[in-house]
Amino acid sequence: MTTWTRIIAVAGSSAVLGLALTGIASADETPTGPAPMTISADQVKKRCEERVPKIESQIKAATDRINGDANTRGSTKWLEAQAKAARDAGKEAKAKLFDARKDLRGEKLTKLSDAQKRIDTFQSEHCNYPGGTK
């Protein structure tokens, strides 16, 4: 065996052994998930007073846009009208794109609703100040 062959063989077996030991060590560990994050009372207050209202306004704006009328760009009804106009013009591929975007609006409303629920939970758990005000 040449010197280079021995070096490659030793390096390869060391790498395999290292991977095997790493696999054994990680197999023994139990997944516990991420460690809980702690923030100060000032940080919580700042989130309650600044960040939460901003997120709520963004959720409301997106929901209003999706539920808007045919004149509201990006709304479900607007996308339906655009798809119809494209079909009337003989542009079936463009109409399919508008239909696909329209189909995603329901999923977006679900995600926005879930986000609002998380915000409501955060507020009820962390944003209650003495005196009963939020």
mmCIF file of C-alpha atoms in Angstrom:
data_model
loop_
_atom_site.group_PDB
_atom_site.id
_atom_site.type_symbol
_atom_site.label_atom_id
_atom_site.label_comp_id
_atom_site.label_asym_id
_atom_site.label_seq_id
_atom_site.Cartn_x
_atom_site.Cartn_y
_atom_site.Cartn_z
ATOM 1 C CA MET A 1 0.000 0.000 0.000
ATOM 2 C CA THR A 2 1.277 3.445 -0.866
ATOM 3 C CA THR A 3 1.525 6.234 1.637
ATOM 4 C CA TRP A 4 -1.309 8.183 0.036
ATOM 5 C CA THR A 5 -3.594 5.171 0.077
ATOM 6 C CA ARG A 6 -2.931 4.673 3.785
ATOM 7 C CA ILE A 7 -3.602 8.357 4.519
ATOM 8 C CA ILE A 8 -6.890 8.245 2.607
ATOM 9 C CA ALA A 9 -7.905 4.984 4.311
ATOM 10 C CA VAL A 10 -7.135 6.329 7.783
ATOM 11 C CA ALA A 11 -8.892 9.643 7.075
ATOM 12 C CA GLY A 12 -11.915 7.841 5.636
ATOM 13 C CA SER A 13 -12.207 5.432 8.563
ATOM 14 C CA SER A 14 -11.823 8.321 11.029
ATOM 15 C CA ALA A 15 -14.617 10.208 9.298
ATOM 16 C CA VAL A 16 -16.887 7.145 9.337
ATOM 17 C CA LEU A 17 -16.132 6.530 13.008
ATOM 18 C CA GLY A 18 -16.802 10.183 13.825
ATOM 19 C CA LEU A 19 -20.130 10.081 11.979
ATOM 20 C CA ALA A 20 -21.087 6.841 13.704
ATOM 21 C CA LEU A 21 -20.317 8.235 17.140
ATOM 22 C CA THR A 22 -22.199 11.421 16.344
ATOM 23 C CA GLY A 23 -25.180 9.358 15.247
ATOM 24 C CA ILE A 24 -25.090 7.328 18.456
ATOM 25 C CA ALA A 25 -24.841 10.434 20.620
ATOM 26 C CA SER A 26 -27.719 12.145 18.857
ATOM 27 C CA ALA A 27 -29.838 8.990 19.014
ATOM 28 C CA ASP A 28 -29.538 9.005 22.818
ATOM 29 C CA GLU A 29 -30.787 12.572 23.086
ATOM 30 C CA THR A 30 -34.507 13.092 23.385
ATOM 31 C CA PRO A 31 -35.990 15.943 21.396
ATOM 32 C CA THR A 32 -37.365 18.463 23.834
ATOM 33 C CA GLY A 33 -38.005 21.320 21.439
ATOM 34 C CA PRO A 34 -36.719 24.844 21.724
ATOM 35 C CA ALA A 35 -36.010 26.280 25.120
ATOM 36 C CA PRO A 36 -38.654 28.715 26.349
ATOM 37 C CA MET A 37 -37.824 32.333 25.677
ATOM 38 C CA THR A 38 -38.027 34.824 28.500
ATOM 39 C CA ILE A 39 -38.286 38.551 28.035
ATOM 40 C CA SER A 40 -38.389 41.383 30.512
ATOM 41 C CA ALA A 41 -41.557 43.136 31.640
ATOM 42 C CA ASP A 42 -40.497 46.230 29.689
ATOM 43 C CA GLN A 43 -40.163 44.174 26.511
ATOM 44 C CA VAL A 44 -43.599 42.647 27.061
ATOM 45 C CA LYS A 45 -45.108 46.080 27.649
ATOM 46 C CA LYS A 46 -43.474 47.409 24.476
ATOM 47 C CA ARG A 47 -44.856 44.494 22.455
ATOM 48 C CA CYS A 48 -48.317 45.001 23.937
ATOM 49 C CA GLU A 49 -48.332 48.736 23.248
ATOM 50 C CA GLU A 50 -46.511 48.902 19.912
ATOM 51 C CA ARG A 51 -46.177 45.603 18.110
ATOM 52 C CA VAL A 52 -49.565 43.991 18.812
ATOM 53 C CA PRO A 53 -51.626 46.938 17.505
ATOM 54 C CA LYS A 54 -49.465 47.081 14.368
ATOM 55 C CA ILE A 55 -49.930 43.364 13.700
ATOM 56 C CA GLU A 56 -53.672 43.645 14.316
ATOM 57 C CA SER A 57 -53.956 46.494 11.825
ATOM 58 C CA GLN A 58 -52.007 44.469 9.244
ATOM 59 C CA ILE A 59 -54.285 41.464 9.772
ATOM 60 C CA LYS A 60 -57.373 43.673 9.438
ATOM 61 C CA ALA A 61 -56.051 45.374 6.288
ATOM 62 C CA ALA A 62 -55.242 42.039 4.622
ATOM 63 C CA THR A 63 -58.610 40.550 5.598
ATOM 64 C CA ASP A 64 -60.480 43.628 4.349
ATOM 65 C CA ARG A 65 -58.569 43.506 1.078
ATOM 66 C CA ILE A 66 -59.326 39.831 0.490
ATOM 67 C CA ASN A 67 -62.997 40.335 1.339
ATOM 68 C CA GLY A 68 -63.272 43.543 -0.707
ATOM 69 C CA ASP A 69 -65.509 44.196 -3.684
ATOM 70 C CA ALA A 70 -64.677 43.865 -7.372
ATOM 71 C CA ASN A 71 -63.012 47.305 -7.336
ATOM 72 C CA THR A 72 -60.552 46.337 -4.574
ATOM 73 C CA ARG A 73 -57.375 45.158 -6.266
ATOM 74 C CA GLY A 74 -56.358 41.703 -4.991
ATOM 75 C CA SER A 75 -59.740 40.806 -3.500
ATOM 76 C CA THR A 76 -61.406 37.503 -4.289
ATOM 77 C CA LYS A 77 -64.124 39.253 -6.301
ATOM 78 C CA TRP A 78 -61.541 41.324 -8.180
ATOM 79 C CA LEU A 79 -59.632 38.172 -9.111
ATOM 80 C CA GLU A 80 -62.882 36.550 -10.305
ATOM 81 C CA ALA A 81 -63.611 39.596 -12.469
ATOM 82 C CA GLN A 82 -60.078 39.576 -13.883
ATOM 83 C CA ALA A 83 -60.328 35.874 -14.709
ATOM 84 C CA LYS A 84 -63.669 36.435 -16.445
ATOM 85 C CA ALA A 85 -62.263 39.367 -18.438
ATOM 86 C CA ALA A 86 -59.256 37.272 -19.471
ATOM 87 C CA ARG A 87 -61.508 34.408 -20.597
ATOM 88 C CA ASP A 88 -63.697 36.818 -22.546
ATOM 89 C CA ALA A 89 -60.550 38.103 -24.269
ATOM 90 C CA GLY A 90 -59.496 34.525 -25.118
ATOM 91 C CA LYS A 91 -56.560 34.473 -22.691
ATOM 92 C CA GLU A 92 -57.187 31.178 -20.940
ATOM 93 C CA ALA A 93 -53.672 30.881 -19.446
ATOM 94 C CA LYS A 94 -53.991 34.295 -17.808
ATOM 95 C CA ALA A 95 -57.466 33.388 -16.552
ATOM 96 C CA LYS A 96 -56.078 30.231 -14.946
ATOM 97 C CA LEU A 97 -53.457 32.303 -13.118
ATOM 98 C CA PHE A 98 -56.161 34.558 -11.689
ATOM 99 C CA ASP A 99 -58.200 31.485 -10.714
ATOM 100 C CA ALA A 100 -55.183 29.968 -8.937
ATOM 101 C CA ARG A 101 -54.614 33.193 -6.994
ATOM 102 C CA LYS A 102 -58.308 33.319 -6.094
ATOM 103 C CA ASP A 103 -58.164 29.752 -4.798
ATOM 104 C CA LEU A 104 -55.344 30.697 -2.413
ATOM 105 C CA ARG A 105 -57.383 33.476 -0.805
ATOM 106 C CA GLY A 106 -59.287 31.026 1.410
ATOM 107 C CA GLU A 107 -56.027 29.638 2.784
ATOM 108 C CA LYS A 108 -54.772 33.159 3.447
ATOM 109 C CA LEU A 109 -57.943 34.002 5.363
ATOM 110 C CA THR A 110 -57.408 30.885 7.488
ATOM 111 C CA LYS A 111 -53.808 31.899 8.216
ATOM 112 C CA LEU A 112 -54.886 35.433 9.084
ATOM 113 C CA SER A 113 -57.558 34.071 11.411
ATOM 114 C CA ASP A 114 -54.997 31.832 13.114
ATOM 115 C CA ALA A 115 -52.625 34.773 13.500
ATOM 116 C CA GLN A 116 -55.402 36.828 15.094
ATOM 117 C CA LYS A 117 -56.094 33.986 17.525
ATOM 118 C CA ARG A 118 -52.402 33.898 18.511
ATOM 119 C CA ILE A 119 -52.421 37.667 19.022
ATOM 120 C CA ASP A 120 -55.572 37.410 21.153
ATOM 121 C CA THR A 121 -53.967 34.659 23.237
ATOM 122 C CA PHE A 122 -50.800 36.720 23.716
ATOM 123 C CA GLN A 123 -52.851 39.733 24.765
ATOM 124 C CA SER A 124 -54.927 37.766 27.246
ATOM 125 C CA GLU A 125 -51.837 36.173 28.778
ATOM 126 C CA HIS A 126 -49.420 39.116 28.782
ATOM 127 C CA CYS A 127 -51.111 42.433 28.095
ATOM 128 C CA ASN A 128 -53.429 42.744 31.080
ATOM 129 C CA TYR A 129 -52.204 45.626 33.157
ATOM 130 C CA PRO A 130 -53.304 46.562 36.665
ATOM 131 C CA GLY A 131 -56.580 48.411 36.563
ATOM 132 C CA GLY A 132 -58.144 46.139 33.947
ATOM 133 C CA THR A 133 -56.914 48.016 30.864
ATOM 134 C CA LYS A 134 -55.111 46.566 27.913
#
